[in-house]
mmCIF file of C-alpha atoms and ligand atoms in Angstrom:
data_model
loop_
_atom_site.group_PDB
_atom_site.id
_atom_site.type_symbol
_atom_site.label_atom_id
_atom_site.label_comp_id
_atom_site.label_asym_id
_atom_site.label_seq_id
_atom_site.Cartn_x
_atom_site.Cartn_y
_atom_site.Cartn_z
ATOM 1 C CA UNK A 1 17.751 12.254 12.373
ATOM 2 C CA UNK A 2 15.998 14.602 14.559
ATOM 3 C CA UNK A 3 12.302 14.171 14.619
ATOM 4 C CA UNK A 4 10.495 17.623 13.134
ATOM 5 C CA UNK A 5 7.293 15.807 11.689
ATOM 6 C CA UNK A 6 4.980 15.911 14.469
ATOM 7 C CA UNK A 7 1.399 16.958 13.302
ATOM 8 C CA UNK A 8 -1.046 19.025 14.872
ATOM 9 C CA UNK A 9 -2.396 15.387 17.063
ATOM 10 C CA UNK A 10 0.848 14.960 18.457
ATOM 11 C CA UNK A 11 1.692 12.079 15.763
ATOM 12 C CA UNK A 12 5.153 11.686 14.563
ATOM 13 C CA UNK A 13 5.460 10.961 10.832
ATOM 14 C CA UNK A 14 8.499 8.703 9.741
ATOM 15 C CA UNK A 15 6.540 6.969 7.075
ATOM 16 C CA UNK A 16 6.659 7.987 3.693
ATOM 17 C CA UNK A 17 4.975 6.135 0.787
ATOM 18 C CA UNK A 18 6.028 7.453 -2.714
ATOM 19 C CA UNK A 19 4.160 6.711 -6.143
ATOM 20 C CA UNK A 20 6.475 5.832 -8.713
ATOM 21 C CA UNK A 21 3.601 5.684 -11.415
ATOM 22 C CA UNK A 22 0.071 5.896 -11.928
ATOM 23 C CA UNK A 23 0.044 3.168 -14.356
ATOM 24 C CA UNK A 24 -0.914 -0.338 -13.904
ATOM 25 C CA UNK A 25 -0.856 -3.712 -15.974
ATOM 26 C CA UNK A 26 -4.425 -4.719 -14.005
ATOM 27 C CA UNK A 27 -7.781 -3.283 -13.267
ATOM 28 C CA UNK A 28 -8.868 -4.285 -10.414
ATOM 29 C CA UNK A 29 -12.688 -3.969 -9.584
ATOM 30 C CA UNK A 30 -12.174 -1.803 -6.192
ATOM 31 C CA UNK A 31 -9.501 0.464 -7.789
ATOM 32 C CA UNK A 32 -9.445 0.900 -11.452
ATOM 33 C CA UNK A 33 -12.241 1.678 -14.037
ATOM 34 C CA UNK A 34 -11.844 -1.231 -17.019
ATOM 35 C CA UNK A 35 -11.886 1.086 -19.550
ATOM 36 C CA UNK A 36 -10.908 5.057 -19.786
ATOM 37 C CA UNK A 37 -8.589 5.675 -17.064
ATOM 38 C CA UNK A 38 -6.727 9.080 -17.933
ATOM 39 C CA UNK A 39 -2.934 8.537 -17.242
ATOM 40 C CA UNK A 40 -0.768 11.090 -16.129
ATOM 41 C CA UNK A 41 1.512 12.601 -19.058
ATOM 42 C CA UNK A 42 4.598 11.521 -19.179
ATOM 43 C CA UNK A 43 6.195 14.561 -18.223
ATOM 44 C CA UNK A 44 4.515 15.159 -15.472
ATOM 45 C CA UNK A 45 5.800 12.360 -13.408
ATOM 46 C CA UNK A 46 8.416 12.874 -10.816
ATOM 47 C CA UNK A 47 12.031 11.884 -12.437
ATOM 48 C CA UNK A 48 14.167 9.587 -10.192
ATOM 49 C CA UNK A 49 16.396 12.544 -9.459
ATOM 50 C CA UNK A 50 13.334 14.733 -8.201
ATOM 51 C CA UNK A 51 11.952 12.274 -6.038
ATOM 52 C CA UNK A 52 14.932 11.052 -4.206
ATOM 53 C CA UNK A 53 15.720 14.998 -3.490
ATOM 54 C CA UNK A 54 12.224 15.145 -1.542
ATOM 55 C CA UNK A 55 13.039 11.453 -0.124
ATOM 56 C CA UNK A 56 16.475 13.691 1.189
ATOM 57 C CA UNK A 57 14.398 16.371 2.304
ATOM 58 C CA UNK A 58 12.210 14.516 4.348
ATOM 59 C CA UNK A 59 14.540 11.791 5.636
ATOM 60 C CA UNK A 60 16.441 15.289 7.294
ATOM 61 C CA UNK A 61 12.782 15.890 8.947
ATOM 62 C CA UNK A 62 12.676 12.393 10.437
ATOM 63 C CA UNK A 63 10.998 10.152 7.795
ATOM 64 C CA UNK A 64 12.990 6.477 7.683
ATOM 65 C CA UNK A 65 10.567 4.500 5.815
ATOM 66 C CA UNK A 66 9.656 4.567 2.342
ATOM 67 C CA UNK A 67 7.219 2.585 0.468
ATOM 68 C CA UNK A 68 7.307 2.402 -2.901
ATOM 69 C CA UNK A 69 3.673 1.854 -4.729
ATOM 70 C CA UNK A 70 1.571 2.842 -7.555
ATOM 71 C CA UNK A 71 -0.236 2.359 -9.824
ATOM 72 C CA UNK A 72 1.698 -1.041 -10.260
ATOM 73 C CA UNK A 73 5.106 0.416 -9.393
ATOM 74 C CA UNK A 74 7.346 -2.365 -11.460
ATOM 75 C CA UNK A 75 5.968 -0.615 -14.526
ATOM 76 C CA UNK A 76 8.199 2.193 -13.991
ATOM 77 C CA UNK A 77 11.115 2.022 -16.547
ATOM 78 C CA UNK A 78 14.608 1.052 -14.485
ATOM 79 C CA UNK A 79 12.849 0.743 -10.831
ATOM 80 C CA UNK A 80 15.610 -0.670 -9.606
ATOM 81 C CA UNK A 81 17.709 2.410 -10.158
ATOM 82 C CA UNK A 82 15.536 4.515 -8.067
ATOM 83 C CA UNK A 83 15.847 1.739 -5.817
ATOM 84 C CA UNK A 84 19.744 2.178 -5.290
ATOM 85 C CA UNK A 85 18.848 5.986 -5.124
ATOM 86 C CA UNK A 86 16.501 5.726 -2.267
ATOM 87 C CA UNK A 87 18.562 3.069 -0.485
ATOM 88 C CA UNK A 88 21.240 5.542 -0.493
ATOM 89 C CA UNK A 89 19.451 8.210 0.849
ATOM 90 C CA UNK A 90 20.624 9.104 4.888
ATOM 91 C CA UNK A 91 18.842 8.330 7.420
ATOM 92 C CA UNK A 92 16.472 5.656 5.839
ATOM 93 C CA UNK A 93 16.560 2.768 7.435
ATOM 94 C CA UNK A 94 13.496 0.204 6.038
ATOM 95 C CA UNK A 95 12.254 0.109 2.474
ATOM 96 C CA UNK A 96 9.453 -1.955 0.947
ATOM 97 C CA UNK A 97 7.683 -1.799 -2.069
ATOM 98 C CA UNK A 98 3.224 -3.129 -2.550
ATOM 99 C CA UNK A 99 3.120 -4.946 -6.221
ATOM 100 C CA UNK A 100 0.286 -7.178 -7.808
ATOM 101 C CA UNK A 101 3.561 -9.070 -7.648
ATOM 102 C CA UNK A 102 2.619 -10.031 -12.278
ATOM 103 C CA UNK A 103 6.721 -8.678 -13.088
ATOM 104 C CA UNK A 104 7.830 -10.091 -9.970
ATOM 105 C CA UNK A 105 9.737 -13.131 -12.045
ATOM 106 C CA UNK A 106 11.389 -10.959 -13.754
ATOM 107 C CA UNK A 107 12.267 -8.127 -11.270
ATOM 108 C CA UNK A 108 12.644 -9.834 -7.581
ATOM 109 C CA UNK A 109 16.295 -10.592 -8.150
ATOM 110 C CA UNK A 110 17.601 -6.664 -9.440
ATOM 111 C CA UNK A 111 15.324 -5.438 -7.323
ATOM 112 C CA UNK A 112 16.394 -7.007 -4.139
ATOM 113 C CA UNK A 113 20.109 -6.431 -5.458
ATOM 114 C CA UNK A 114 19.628 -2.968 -5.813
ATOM 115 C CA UNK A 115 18.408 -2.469 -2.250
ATOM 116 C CA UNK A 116 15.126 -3.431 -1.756
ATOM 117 C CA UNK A 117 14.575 -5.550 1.206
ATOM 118 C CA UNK A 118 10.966 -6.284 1.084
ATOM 119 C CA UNK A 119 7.678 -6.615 -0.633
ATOM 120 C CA UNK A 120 4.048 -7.213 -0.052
ATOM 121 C CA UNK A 121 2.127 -8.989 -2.969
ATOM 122 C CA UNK A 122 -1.449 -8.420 -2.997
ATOM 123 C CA UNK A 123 -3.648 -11.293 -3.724
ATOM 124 C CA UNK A 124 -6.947 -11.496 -3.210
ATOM 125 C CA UNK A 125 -8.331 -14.937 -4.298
ATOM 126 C CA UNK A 126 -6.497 -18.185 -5.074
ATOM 127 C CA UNK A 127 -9.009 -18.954 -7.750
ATOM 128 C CA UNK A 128 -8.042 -18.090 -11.283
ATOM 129 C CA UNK A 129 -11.504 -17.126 -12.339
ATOM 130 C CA UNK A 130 -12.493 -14.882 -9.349
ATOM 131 C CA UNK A 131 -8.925 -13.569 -9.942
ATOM 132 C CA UNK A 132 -9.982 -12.936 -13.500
ATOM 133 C CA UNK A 133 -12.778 -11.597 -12.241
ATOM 134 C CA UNK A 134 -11.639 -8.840 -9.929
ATOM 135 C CA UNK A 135 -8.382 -8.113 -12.048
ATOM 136 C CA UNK A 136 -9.399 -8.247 -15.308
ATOM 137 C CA UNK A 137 -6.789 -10.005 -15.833
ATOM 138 C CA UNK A 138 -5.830 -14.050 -16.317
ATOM 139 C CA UNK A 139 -3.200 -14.038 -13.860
ATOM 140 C CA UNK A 140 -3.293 -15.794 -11.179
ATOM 141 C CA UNK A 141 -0.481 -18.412 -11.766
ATOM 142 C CA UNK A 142 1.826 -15.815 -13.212
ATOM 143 C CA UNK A 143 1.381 -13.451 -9.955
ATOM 144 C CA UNK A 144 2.050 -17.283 -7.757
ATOM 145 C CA UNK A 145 5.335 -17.433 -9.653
ATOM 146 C CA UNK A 146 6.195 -13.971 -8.810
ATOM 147 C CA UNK A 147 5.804 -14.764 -5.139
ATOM 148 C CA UNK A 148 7.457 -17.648 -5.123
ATOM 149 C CA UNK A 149 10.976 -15.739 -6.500
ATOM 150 C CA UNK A 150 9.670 -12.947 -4.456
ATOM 151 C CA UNK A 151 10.383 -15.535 -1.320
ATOM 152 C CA UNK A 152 13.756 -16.696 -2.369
ATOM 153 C CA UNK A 153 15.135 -12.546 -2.388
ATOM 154 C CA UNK A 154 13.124 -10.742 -0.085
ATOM 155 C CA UNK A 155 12.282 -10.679 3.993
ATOM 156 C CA UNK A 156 10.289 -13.553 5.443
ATOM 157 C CA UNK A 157 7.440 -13.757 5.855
ATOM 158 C CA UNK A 158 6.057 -12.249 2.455
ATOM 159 C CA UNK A 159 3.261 -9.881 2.966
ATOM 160 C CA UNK A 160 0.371 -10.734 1.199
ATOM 161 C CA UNK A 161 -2.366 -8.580 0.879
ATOM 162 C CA UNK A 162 -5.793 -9.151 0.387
ATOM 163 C CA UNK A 163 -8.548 -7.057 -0.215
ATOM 164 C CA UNK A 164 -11.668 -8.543 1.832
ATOM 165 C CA UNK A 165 -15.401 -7.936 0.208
ATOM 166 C CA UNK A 166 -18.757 -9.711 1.159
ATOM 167 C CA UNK A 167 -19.556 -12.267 -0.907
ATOM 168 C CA UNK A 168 -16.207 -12.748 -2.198
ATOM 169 C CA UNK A 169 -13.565 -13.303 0.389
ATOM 170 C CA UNK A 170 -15.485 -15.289 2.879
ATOM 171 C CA UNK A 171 -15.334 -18.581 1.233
ATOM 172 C CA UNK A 172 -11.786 -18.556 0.494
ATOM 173 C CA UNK A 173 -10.661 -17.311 4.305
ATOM 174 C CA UNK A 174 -9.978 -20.842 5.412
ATOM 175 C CA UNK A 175 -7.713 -21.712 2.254
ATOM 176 C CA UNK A 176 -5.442 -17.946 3.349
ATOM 177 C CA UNK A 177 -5.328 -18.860 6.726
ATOM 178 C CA UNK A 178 -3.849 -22.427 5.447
ATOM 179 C CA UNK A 179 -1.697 -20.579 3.633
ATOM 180 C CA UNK A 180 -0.570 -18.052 6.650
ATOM 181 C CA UNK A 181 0.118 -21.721 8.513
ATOM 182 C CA UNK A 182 1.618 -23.789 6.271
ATOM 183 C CA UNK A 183 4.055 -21.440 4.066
ATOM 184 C CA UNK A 184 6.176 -18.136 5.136
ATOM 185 C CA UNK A 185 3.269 -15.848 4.376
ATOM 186 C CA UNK A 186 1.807 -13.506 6.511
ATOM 187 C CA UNK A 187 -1.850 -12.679 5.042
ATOM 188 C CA UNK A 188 -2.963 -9.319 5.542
ATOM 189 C CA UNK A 189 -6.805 -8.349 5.102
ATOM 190 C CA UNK A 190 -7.524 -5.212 3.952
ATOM 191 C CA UNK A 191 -11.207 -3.930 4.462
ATOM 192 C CA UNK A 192 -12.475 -2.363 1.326
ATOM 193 C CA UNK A 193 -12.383 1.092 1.213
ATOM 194 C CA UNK A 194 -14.250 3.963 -0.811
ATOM 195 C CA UNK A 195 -11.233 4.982 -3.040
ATOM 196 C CA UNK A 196 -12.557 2.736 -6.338
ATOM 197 C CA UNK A 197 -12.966 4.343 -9.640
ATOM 198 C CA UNK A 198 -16.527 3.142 -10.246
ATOM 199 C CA UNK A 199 -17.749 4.590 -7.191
ATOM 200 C CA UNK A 200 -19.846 1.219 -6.464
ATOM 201 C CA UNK A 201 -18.601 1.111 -2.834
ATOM 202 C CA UNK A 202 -20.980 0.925 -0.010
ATOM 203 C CA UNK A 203 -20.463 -0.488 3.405
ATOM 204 C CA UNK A 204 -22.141 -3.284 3.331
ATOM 205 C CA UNK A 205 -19.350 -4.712 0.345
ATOM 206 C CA UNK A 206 -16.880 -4.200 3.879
ATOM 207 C CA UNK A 207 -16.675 -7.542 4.799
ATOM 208 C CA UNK A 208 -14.720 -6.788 8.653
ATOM 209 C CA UNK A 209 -11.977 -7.111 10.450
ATOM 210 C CA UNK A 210 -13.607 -8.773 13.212
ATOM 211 C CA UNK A 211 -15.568 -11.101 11.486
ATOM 212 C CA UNK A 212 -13.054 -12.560 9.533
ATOM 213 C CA UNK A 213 -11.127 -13.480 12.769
ATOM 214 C CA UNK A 214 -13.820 -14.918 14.327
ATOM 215 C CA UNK A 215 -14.671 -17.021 10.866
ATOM 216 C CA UNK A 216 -10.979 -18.151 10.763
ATOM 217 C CA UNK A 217 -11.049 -18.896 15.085
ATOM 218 C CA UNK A 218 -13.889 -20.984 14.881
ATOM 219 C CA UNK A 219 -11.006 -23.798 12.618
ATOM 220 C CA UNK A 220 -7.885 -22.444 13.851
ATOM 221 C CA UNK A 221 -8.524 -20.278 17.292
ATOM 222 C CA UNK A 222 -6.187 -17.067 16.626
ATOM 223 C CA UNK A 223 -5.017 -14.913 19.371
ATOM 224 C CA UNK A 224 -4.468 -10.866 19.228
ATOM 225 C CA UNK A 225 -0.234 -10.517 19.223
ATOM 226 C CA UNK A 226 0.201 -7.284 21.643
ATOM 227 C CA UNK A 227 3.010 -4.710 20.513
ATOM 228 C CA UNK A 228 4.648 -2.609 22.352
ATOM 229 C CA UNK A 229 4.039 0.332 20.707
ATOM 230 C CA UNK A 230 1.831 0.082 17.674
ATOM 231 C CA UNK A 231 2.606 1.867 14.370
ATOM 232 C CA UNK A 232 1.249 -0.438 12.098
ATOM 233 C CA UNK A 233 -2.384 -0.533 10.512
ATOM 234 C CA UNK A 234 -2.475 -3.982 10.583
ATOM 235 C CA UNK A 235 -3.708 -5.579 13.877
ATOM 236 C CA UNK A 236 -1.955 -9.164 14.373
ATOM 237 C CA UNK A 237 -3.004 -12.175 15.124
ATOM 238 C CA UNK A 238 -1.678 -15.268 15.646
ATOM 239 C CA UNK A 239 -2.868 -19.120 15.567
ATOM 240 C CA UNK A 240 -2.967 -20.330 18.904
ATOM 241 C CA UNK A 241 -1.203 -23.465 18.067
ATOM 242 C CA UNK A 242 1.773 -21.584 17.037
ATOM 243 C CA UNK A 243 1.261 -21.480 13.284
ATOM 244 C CA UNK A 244 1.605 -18.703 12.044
ATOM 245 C CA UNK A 245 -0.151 -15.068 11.391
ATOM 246 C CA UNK A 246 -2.504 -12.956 9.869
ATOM 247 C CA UNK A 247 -3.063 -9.317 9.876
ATOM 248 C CA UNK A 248 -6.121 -7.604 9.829
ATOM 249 C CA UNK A 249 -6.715 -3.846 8.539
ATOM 250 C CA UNK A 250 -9.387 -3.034 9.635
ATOM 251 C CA UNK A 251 -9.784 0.847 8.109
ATOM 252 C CA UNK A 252 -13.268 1.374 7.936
ATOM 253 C CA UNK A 253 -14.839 -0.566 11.040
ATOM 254 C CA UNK A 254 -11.672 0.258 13.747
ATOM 255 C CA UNK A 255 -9.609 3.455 11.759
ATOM 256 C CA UNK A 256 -6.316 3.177 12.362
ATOM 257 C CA UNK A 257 -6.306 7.010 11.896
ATOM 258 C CA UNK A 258 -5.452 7.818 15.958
ATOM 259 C CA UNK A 259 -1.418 6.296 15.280
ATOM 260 C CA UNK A 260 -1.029 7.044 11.291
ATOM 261 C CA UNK A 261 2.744 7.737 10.882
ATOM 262 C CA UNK A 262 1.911 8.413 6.819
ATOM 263 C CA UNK A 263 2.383 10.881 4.360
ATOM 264 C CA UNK A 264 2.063 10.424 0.640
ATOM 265 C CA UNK A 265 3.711 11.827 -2.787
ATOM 266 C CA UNK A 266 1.670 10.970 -5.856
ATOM 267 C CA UNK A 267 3.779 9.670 -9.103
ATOM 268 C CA UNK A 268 3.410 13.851 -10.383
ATOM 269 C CA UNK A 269 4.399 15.169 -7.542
ATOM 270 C CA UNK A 270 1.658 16.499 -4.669
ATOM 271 C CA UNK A 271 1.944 15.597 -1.049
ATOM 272 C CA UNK A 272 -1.108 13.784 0.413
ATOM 273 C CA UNK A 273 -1.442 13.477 4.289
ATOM 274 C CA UNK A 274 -3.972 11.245 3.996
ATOM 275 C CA UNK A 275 -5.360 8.840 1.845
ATOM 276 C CA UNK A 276 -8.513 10.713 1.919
ATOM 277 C CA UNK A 277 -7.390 13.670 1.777
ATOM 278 C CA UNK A 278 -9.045 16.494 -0.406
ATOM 279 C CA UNK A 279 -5.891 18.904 -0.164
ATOM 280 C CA UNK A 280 -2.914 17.929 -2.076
ATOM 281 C CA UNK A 281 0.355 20.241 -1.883
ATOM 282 C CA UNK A 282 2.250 20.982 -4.872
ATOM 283 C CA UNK A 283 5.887 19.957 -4.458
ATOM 284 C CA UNK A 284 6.291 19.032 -8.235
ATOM 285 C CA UNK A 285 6.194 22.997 -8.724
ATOM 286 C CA UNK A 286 8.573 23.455 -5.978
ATOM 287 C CA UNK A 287 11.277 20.831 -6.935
ATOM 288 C CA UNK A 288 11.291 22.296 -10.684
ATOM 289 C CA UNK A 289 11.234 25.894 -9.252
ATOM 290 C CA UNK A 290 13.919 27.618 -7.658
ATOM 291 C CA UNK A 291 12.760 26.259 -4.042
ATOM 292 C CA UNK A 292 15.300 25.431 -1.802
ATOM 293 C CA UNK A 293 15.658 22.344 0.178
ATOM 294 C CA UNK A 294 15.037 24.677 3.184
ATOM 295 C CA UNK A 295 11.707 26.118 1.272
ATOM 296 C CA UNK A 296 10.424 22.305 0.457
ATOM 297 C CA UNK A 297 11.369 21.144 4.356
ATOM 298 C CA UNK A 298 9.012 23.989 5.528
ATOM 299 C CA UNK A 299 6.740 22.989 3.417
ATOM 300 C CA UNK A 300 6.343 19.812 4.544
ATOM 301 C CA UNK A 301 6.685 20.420 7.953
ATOM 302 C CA UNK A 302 3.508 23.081 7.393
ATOM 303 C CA UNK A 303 1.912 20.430 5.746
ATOM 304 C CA UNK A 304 2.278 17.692 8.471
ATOM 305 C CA UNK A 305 0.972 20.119 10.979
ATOM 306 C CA UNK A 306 -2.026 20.386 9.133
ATOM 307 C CA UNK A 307 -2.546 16.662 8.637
ATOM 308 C CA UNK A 308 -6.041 15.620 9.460
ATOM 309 C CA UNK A 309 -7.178 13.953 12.264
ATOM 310 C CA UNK A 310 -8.974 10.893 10.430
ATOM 311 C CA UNK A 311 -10.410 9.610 7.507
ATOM 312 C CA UNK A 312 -14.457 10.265 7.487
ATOM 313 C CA UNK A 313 -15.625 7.345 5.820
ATOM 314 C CA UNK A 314 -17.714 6.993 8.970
ATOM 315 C CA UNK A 315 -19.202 9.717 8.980
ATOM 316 C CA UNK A 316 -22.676 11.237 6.950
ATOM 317 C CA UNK A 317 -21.095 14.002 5.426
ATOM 318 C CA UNK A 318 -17.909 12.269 4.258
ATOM 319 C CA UNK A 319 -16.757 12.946 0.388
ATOM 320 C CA UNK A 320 -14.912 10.782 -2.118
ATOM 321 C CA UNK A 321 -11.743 11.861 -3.144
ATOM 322 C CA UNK A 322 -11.154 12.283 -6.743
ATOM 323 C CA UNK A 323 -8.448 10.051 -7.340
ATOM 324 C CA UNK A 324 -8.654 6.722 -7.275
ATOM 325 C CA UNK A 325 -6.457 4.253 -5.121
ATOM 326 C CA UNK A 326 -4.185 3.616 -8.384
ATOM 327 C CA UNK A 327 -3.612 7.842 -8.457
ATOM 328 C CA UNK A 328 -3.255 8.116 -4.864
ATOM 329 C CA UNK A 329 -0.497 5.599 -4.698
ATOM 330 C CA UNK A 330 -2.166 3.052 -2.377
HETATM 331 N N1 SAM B 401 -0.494 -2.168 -7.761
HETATM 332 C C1 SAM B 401 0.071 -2.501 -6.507
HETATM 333 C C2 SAM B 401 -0.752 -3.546 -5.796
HETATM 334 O O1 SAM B 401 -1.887 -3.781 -6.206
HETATM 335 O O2 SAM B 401 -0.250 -4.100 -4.832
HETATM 336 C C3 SAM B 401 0.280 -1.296 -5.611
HETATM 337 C C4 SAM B 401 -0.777 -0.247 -5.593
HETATM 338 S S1 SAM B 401 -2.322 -0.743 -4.911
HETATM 339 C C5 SAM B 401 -3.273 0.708 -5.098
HETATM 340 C C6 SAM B 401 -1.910 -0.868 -3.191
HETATM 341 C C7 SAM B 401 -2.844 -1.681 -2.344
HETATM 342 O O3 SAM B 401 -4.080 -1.006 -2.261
HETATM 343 C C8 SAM B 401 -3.120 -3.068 -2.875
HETATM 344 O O4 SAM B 401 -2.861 -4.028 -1.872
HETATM 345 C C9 SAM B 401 -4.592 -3.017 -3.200
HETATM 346 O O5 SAM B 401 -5.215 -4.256 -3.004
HETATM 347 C C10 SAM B 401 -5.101 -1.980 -2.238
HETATM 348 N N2 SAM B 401 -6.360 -1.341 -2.652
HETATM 349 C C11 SAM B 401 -6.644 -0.775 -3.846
HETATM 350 N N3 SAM B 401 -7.895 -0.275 -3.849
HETATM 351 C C12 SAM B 401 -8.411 -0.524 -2.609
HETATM 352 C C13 SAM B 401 -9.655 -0.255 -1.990
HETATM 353 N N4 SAM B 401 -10.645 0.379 -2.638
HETATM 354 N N5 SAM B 401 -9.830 -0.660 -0.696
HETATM 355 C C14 SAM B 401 -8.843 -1.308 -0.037
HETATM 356 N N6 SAM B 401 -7.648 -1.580 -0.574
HETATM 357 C C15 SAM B 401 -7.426 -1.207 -1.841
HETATM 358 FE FE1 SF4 B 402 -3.434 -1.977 -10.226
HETATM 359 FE FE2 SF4 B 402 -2.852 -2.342 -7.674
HETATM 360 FE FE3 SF4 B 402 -5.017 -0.912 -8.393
HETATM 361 FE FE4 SF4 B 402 -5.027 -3.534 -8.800
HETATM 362 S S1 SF4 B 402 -4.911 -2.491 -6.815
HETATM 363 S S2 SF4 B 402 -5.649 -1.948 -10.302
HETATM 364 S S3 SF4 B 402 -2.935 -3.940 -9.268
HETATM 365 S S4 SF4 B 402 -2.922 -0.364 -8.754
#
């Protein structure tokens, strides 16, 4: 499909990540509050049909990968028939889907059957209580089941990704890189960002990119993998010995921002450019107006050319956006 996504940086965008809800079965610490999140209504959420006519839209502008997210995105009812839609959408050639990986038991198998041809599982401790802990939720073992049927459906290696905080990730790093060496995981540490409902974030909670390489090199000496052409957050890295890999993403200490490929569409509807965004486009309106697909593709194209440079977590001035990670579709 010819490329006509190319933002005002030069960037082409072929990435699209789509919210399917803004629900979710945990509450994690660095996303959700515990108590008094405000769902969206009901019918205010995209409907299968409406958001695999955008994913049609946008595949004809040069978007082939989707990522389906939330919000815990196996809450929505029948995901594996949006699934089939999606996979049947021209011009889309990769599909993946970001879980806490709880329904994964239940759901790998239709899932995978329906189209889907991978998943990352985020985990961010392998101890039941600090899982409790940053969940709120008693979970652990049921989430370890879900990855292990997630591994006997889906591409290998399993993404796993972990959110990495001071104080909390440090001690476990050696027992994920174990992990990353022994089994057909690839870990994937994600620095915390300032997108949590509580607003509690400061920088000193980002436990880095660097650091944690150089905490995992001094037992098992890792080695940067060079790409050809990188369009991935995730740096790699891999153990010297030949053991595996880890990835690091490192989005507040080295922004990936300079080769973002992204765009977003919340579960009710508005396009995000960025994550941090503080402009959100309306298509909900559009796709139950009387838009046409040629309106909505020039809307997105006028969107993408307006696409900001970077997020400004670094930055003194830089503002919160509203929504949390859960609304934004992470
Ligand atoms: N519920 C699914 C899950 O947890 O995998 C999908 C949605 S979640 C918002 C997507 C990813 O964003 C997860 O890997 C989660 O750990 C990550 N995330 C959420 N809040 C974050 C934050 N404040 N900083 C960094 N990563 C965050
Ligand atoms: Fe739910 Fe995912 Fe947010 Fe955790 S990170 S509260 S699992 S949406």
């Amino acid at each position: 499909m010819a490329q006509q996504l190319i933002d005002g940086f030069g960037r082409a965008i072929n990435n699209l990540r789509i919210s399917v809800t803004d629900q979710c079965n945990f509450r994690c610490t660095y996303c959700m509050p515990e108590e008094g999140m405000i769902f969206m209504p009901r019918d205010e959420i995209l409907t299968f049909e409406e958001i695999t006519r955008f994913a049609t839209i946008a595949a004809r502008l040069g978007i082939n990968k989707l990522r389906l997210t939330g919000g815990e995105p196996t809450l929505r009812k029948d995901l594996p028939v949006l699934v089939k839609m999606l996979a049947d959408v021209p011009g889309i050639d990769d599909m993946a889907m970001t879980t806490n990986g709880f329904l994964l038991k239940k759901m790998a198998r239709d899932l995978h059957e329906a189209g889907l041809p991978r998943v990352n599982v985020s985990i961010d401790t392998l101890d039941r209580q600090k899982f409790k802990d940053m969940t709120r939720r008693d979970a652990l073992e049921k989430v370890l089941e879900g990855l292990e049927e997630a591994e006997k459906y889906f591409s290998l290696p399993i993404k796993i990704n972990a959110v990495a905080i001071r104080d909390f990730t440090e001690e476990e790093l050696v027992d994920f890189a174990a992990l990353a060496r022994t089994r057909n995981y690839q870990i994937r540490f994600i620095e915390f960002m300032p997108l949590d409902a509580d607003r509690t974030w400061t920088r000193d909670q980002v436990l880095t990119g660097a650091e944690i390489v150089d905490k995992i090199s001094a037992i098992w000496p890792l080695e940067p993998v060079r790409r050809p052409e990188q369009r991935e957050p995730a740096d790699l890295f891999r153990f010297k010995d030949g053991k595996g890999e880890i990835g690091l993403i490192a989005s507040v200490s080295e922004p990936f921002c300079a080769n973002c490929n992204r765009i977003r569409i919340t579960a009710e509807g508005k396009l995000r450019t960025c994550l941090f965004s503080l402009n959100e486009i309306d298509i909900k309106a559009l796709l139950r107006g009387t838009a046409s697909d040629e309106e909505i593709s020039h809307t997105i194209i006028d969107a993408v050319s307006k696409k900001e440079a970077g997020h400004q977590i670094n930055d003194p001035d830089f503002i919160q956006p509203e929504r949390t990670m859960s609304s934004i579709g992470g």
